[in-house]
mmCIF file of C-alpha atoms in Angstrom:
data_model
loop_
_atom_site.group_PDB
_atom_site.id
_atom_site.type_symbol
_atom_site.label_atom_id
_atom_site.label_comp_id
_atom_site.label_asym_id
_atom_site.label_seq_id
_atom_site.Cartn_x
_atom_site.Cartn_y
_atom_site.Cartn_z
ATOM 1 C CA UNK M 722 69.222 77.170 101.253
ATOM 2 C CA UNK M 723 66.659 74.904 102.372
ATOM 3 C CA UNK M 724 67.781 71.344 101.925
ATOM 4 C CA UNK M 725 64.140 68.604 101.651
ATOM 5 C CA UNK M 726 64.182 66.020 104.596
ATOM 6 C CA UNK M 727 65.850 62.814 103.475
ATOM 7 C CA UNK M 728 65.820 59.742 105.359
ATOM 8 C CA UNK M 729 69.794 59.249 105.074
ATOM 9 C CA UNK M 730 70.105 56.679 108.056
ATOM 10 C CA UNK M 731 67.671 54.186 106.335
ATOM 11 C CA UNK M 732 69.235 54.494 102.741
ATOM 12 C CA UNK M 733 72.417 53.892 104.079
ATOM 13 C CA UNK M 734 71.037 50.749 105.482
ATOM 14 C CA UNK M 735 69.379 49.350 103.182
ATOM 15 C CA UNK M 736 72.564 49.625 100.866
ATOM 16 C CA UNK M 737 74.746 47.930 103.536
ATOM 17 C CA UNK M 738 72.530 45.412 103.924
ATOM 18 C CA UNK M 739 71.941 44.924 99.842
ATOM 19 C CA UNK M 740 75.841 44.756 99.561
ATOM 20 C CA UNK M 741 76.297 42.416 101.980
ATOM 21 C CA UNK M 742 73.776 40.263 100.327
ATOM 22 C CA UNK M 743 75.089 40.193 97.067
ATOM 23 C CA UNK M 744 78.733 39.768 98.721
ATOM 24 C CA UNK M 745 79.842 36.076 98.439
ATOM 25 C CA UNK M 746 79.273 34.516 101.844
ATOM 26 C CA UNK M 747 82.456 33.079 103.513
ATOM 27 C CA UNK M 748 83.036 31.871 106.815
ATOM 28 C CA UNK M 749 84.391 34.630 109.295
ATOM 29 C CA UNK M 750 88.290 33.899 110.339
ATOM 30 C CA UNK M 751 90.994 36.529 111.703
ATOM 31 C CA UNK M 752 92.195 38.449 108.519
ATOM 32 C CA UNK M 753 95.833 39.034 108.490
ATOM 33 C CA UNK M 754 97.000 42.413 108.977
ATOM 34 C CA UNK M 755 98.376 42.537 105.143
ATOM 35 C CA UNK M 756 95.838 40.637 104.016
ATOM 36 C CA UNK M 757 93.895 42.660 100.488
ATOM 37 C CA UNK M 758 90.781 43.777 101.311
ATOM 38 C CA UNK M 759 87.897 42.825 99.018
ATOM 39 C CA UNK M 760 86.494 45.352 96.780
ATOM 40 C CA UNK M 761 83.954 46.100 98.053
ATOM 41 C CA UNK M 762 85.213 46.384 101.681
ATOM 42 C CA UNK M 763 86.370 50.052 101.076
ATOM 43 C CA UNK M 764 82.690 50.929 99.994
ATOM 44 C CA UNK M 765 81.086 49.777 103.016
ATOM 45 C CA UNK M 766 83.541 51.396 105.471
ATOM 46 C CA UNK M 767 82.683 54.373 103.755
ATOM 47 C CA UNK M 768 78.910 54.465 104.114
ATOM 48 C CA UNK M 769 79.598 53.271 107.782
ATOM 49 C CA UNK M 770 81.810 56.476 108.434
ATOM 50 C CA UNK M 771 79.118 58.384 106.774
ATOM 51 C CA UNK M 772 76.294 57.291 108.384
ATOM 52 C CA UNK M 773 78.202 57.471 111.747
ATOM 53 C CA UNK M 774 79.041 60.964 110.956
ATOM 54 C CA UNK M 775 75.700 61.834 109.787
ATOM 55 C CA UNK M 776 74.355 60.513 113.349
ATOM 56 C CA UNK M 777 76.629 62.162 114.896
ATOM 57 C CA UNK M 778 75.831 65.139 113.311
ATOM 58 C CA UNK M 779 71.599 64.866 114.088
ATOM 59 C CA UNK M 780 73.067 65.086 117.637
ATOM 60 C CA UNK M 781 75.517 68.172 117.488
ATOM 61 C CA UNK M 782 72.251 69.608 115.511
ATOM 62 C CA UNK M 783 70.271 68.694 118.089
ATOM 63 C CA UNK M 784 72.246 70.134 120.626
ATOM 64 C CA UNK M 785 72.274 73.235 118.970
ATOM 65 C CA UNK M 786 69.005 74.291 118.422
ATOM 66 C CA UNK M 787 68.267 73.601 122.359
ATOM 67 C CA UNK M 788 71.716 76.010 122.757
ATOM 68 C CA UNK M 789 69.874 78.414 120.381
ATOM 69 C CA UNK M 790 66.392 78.190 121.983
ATOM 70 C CA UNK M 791 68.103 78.790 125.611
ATOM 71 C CA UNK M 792 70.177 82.053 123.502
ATOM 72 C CA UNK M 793 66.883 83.056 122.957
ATOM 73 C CA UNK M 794 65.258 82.607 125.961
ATOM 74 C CA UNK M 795 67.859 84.884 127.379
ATOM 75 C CA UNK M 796 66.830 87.572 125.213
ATOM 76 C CA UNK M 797 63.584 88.394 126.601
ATOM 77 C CA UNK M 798 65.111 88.329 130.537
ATOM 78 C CA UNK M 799 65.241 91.677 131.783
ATOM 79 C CA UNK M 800 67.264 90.230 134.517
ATOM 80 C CA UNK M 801 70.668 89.951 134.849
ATOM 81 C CA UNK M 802 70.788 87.164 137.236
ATOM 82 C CA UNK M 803 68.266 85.173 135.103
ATOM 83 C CA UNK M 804 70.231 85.894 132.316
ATOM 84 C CA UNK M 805 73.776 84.407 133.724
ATOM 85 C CA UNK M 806 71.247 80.875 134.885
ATOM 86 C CA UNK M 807 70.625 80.661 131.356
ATOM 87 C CA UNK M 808 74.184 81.554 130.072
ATOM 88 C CA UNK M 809 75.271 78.641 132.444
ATOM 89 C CA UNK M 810 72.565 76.121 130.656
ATOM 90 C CA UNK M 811 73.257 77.104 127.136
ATOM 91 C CA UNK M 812 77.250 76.481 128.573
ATOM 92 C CA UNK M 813 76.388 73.435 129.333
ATOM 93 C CA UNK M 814 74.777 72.738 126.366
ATOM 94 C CA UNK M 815 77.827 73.933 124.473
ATOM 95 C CA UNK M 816 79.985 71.668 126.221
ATOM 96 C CA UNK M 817 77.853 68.462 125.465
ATOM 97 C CA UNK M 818 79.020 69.128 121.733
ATOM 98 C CA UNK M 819 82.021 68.220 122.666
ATOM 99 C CA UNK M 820 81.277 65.363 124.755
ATOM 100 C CA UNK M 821 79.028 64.294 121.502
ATOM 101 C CA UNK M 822 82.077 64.034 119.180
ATOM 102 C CA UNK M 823 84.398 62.628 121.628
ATOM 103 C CA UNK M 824 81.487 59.729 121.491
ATOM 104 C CA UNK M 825 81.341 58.853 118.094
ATOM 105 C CA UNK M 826 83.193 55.414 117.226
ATOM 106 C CA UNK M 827 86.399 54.959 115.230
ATOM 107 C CA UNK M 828 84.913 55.158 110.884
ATOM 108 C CA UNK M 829 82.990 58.129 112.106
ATOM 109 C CA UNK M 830 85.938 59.902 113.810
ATOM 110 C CA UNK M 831 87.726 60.036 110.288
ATOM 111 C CA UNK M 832 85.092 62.456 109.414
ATOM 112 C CA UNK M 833 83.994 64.214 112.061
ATOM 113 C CA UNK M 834 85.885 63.345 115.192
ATOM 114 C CA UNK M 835 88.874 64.136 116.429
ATOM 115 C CA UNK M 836 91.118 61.632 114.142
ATOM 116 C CA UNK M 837 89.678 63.566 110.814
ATOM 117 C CA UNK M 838 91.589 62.577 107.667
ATOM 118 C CA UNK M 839 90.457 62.553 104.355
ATOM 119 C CA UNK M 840 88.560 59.085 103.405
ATOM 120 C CA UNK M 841 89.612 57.792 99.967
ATOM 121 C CA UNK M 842 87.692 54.920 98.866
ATOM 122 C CA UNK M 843 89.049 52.727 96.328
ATOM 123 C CA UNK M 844 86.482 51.883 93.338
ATOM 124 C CA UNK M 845 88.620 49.259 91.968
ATOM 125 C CA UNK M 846 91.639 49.726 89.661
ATOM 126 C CA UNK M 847 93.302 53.176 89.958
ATOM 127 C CA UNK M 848 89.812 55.028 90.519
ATOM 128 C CA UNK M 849 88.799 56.019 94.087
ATOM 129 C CA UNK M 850 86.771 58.944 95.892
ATOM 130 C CA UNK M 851 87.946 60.735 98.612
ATOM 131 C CA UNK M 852 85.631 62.285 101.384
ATOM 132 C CA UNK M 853 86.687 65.154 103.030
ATOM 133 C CA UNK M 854 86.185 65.668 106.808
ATOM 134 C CA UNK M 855 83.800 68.668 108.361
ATOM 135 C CA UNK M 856 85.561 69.766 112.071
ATOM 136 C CA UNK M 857 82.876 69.662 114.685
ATOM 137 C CA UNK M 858 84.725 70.348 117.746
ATOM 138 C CA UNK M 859 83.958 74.052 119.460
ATOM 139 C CA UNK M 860 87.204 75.866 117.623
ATOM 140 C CA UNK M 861 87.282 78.525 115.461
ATOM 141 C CA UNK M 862 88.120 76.099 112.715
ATOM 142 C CA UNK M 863 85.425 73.887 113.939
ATOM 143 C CA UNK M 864 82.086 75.188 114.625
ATOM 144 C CA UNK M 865 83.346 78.122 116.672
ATOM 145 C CA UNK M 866 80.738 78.109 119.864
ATOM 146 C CA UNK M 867 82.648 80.131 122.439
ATOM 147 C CA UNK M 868 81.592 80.483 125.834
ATOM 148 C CA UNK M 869 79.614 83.024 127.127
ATOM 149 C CA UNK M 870 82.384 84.818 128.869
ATOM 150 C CA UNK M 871 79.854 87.423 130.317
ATOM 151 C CA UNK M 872 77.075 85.307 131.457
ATOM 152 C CA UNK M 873 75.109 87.029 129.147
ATOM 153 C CA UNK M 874 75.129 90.213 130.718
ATOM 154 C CA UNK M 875 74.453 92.256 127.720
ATOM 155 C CA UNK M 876 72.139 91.696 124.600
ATOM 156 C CA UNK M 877 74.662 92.423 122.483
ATOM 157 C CA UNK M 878 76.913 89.128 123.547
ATOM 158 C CA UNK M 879 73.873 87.533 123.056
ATOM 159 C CA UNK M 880 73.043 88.487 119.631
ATOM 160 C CA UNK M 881 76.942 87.145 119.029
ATOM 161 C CA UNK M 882 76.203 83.741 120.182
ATOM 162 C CA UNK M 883 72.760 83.491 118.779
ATOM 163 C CA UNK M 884 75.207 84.449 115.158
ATOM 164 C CA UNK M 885 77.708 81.394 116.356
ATOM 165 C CA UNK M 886 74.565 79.357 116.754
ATOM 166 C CA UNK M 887 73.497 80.572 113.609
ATOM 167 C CA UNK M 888 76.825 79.758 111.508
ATOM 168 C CA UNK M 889 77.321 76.100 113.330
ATOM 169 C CA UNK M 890 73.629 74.937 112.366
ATOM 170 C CA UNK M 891 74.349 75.885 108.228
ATOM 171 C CA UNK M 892 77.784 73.924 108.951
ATOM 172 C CA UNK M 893 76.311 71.333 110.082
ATOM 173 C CA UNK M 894 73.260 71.511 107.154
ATOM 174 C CA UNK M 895 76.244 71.950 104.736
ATOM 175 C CA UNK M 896 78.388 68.959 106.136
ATOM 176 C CA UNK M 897 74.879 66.585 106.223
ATOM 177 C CA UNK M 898 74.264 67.524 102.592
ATOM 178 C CA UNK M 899 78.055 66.951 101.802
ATOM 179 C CA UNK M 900 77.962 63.509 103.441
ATOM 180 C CA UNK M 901 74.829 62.685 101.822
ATOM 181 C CA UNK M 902 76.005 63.381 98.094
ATOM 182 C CA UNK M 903 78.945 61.557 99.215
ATOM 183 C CA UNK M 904 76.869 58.556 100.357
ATOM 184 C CA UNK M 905 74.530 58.724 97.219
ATOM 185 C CA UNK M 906 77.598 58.297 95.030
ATOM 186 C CA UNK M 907 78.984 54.965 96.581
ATOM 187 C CA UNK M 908 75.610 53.546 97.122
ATOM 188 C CA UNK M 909 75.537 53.323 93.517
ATOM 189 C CA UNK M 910 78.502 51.687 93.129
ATOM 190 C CA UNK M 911 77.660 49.143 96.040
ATOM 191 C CA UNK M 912 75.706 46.598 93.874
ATOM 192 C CA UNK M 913 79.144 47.098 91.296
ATOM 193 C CA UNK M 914 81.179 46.664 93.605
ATOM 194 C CA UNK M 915 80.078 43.403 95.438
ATOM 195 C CA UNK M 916 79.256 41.992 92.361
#
């Protein structure tokens, strides 16, 4: 399912900025630890988790598709020498996923990191959304990228990772659009909430 190109990053932005505009100014001072949070606190740690986790994810993305275009690469190697170079790259590559989500700072780790918990925001009164977290690691559970135990020495483990490669990148689409709907709803209860 193709999903249209949305600039997420610059939405999410804008709304942090708008919020913060329309937030009553008052002088920064150390918040005690039990201290309530203002209302609209909750909503803007959420976007920032999201658009942390939606960066992160450009990058795992990113990451991928040079993984895939090395899979590929392989493919069309008669050799099996040149084939176990490129297993080694698109290793490499694979590896840098992890290094990627290891990266990613503390709101964004809720999501897609290795802290992931569910995110409930609270909308004020008893109402709140939660926002569920999308495993990114290299796992079965996560995006399931295993090594190329063969160096690539036959098409056939080849065509298996180019499938991995495959299922990861509509994770990841599917966790970006996720996030995104998830973002699009508490944007518009930003200006609501910082009211």
């Amino acid at each position: 399912e193709h999903l249209p190109q949305i600039d997420v990053e610059a939405g999410l932005d804008r709304a942090l900025r708008f919020a913060q505009s329309r937030a009553p100014q008052v002088q920064p001072q150390a918040r005690p630890s039990k201290a309530p949070i203002s209302s609209a606190d909750p909503v803007r740690e959420a976007l920032a988790a999201i658009e942390g986790a939606l960066y992160t994810i450009d990058r795992v993305r990113d990451i991928i598709e040079q993984a895939y275009e090395v899979a590929l690469t392989a493919q069309d190697v008669e050799d099996a020498g040149g084939r176990a170079l490129l297993a080694e790259s698109y290793d490499d590559l694979r590896l840098s996923i992890s290094g990627a989500i290891e990266g990613v700072d503390e709101r964004a780790s809720t999501l897609v990191g290795r802290t992931q918990r569910q995110f409930d925001v609270k909308l004020g009164g008893k109402a709140h959304y939660s926002i569920s977290p999308t495993r990114f690691d290299l796992s079965a559970k996560g995006l399931n990228l295993n090594p190329p135990r063969d160096a690539f020495a036959t098409f056939e483990e080849i065509n298996t990772i180019l499938g991995e490669l495959d299922a990861a990148l509509k994770k990841a689409d599917r966790a970006a659009a996720n996030y995104c709907r998830d973002a699009q709803f508490l944007i518009a209860r930003v200006p609501n909430e910082a009211a």
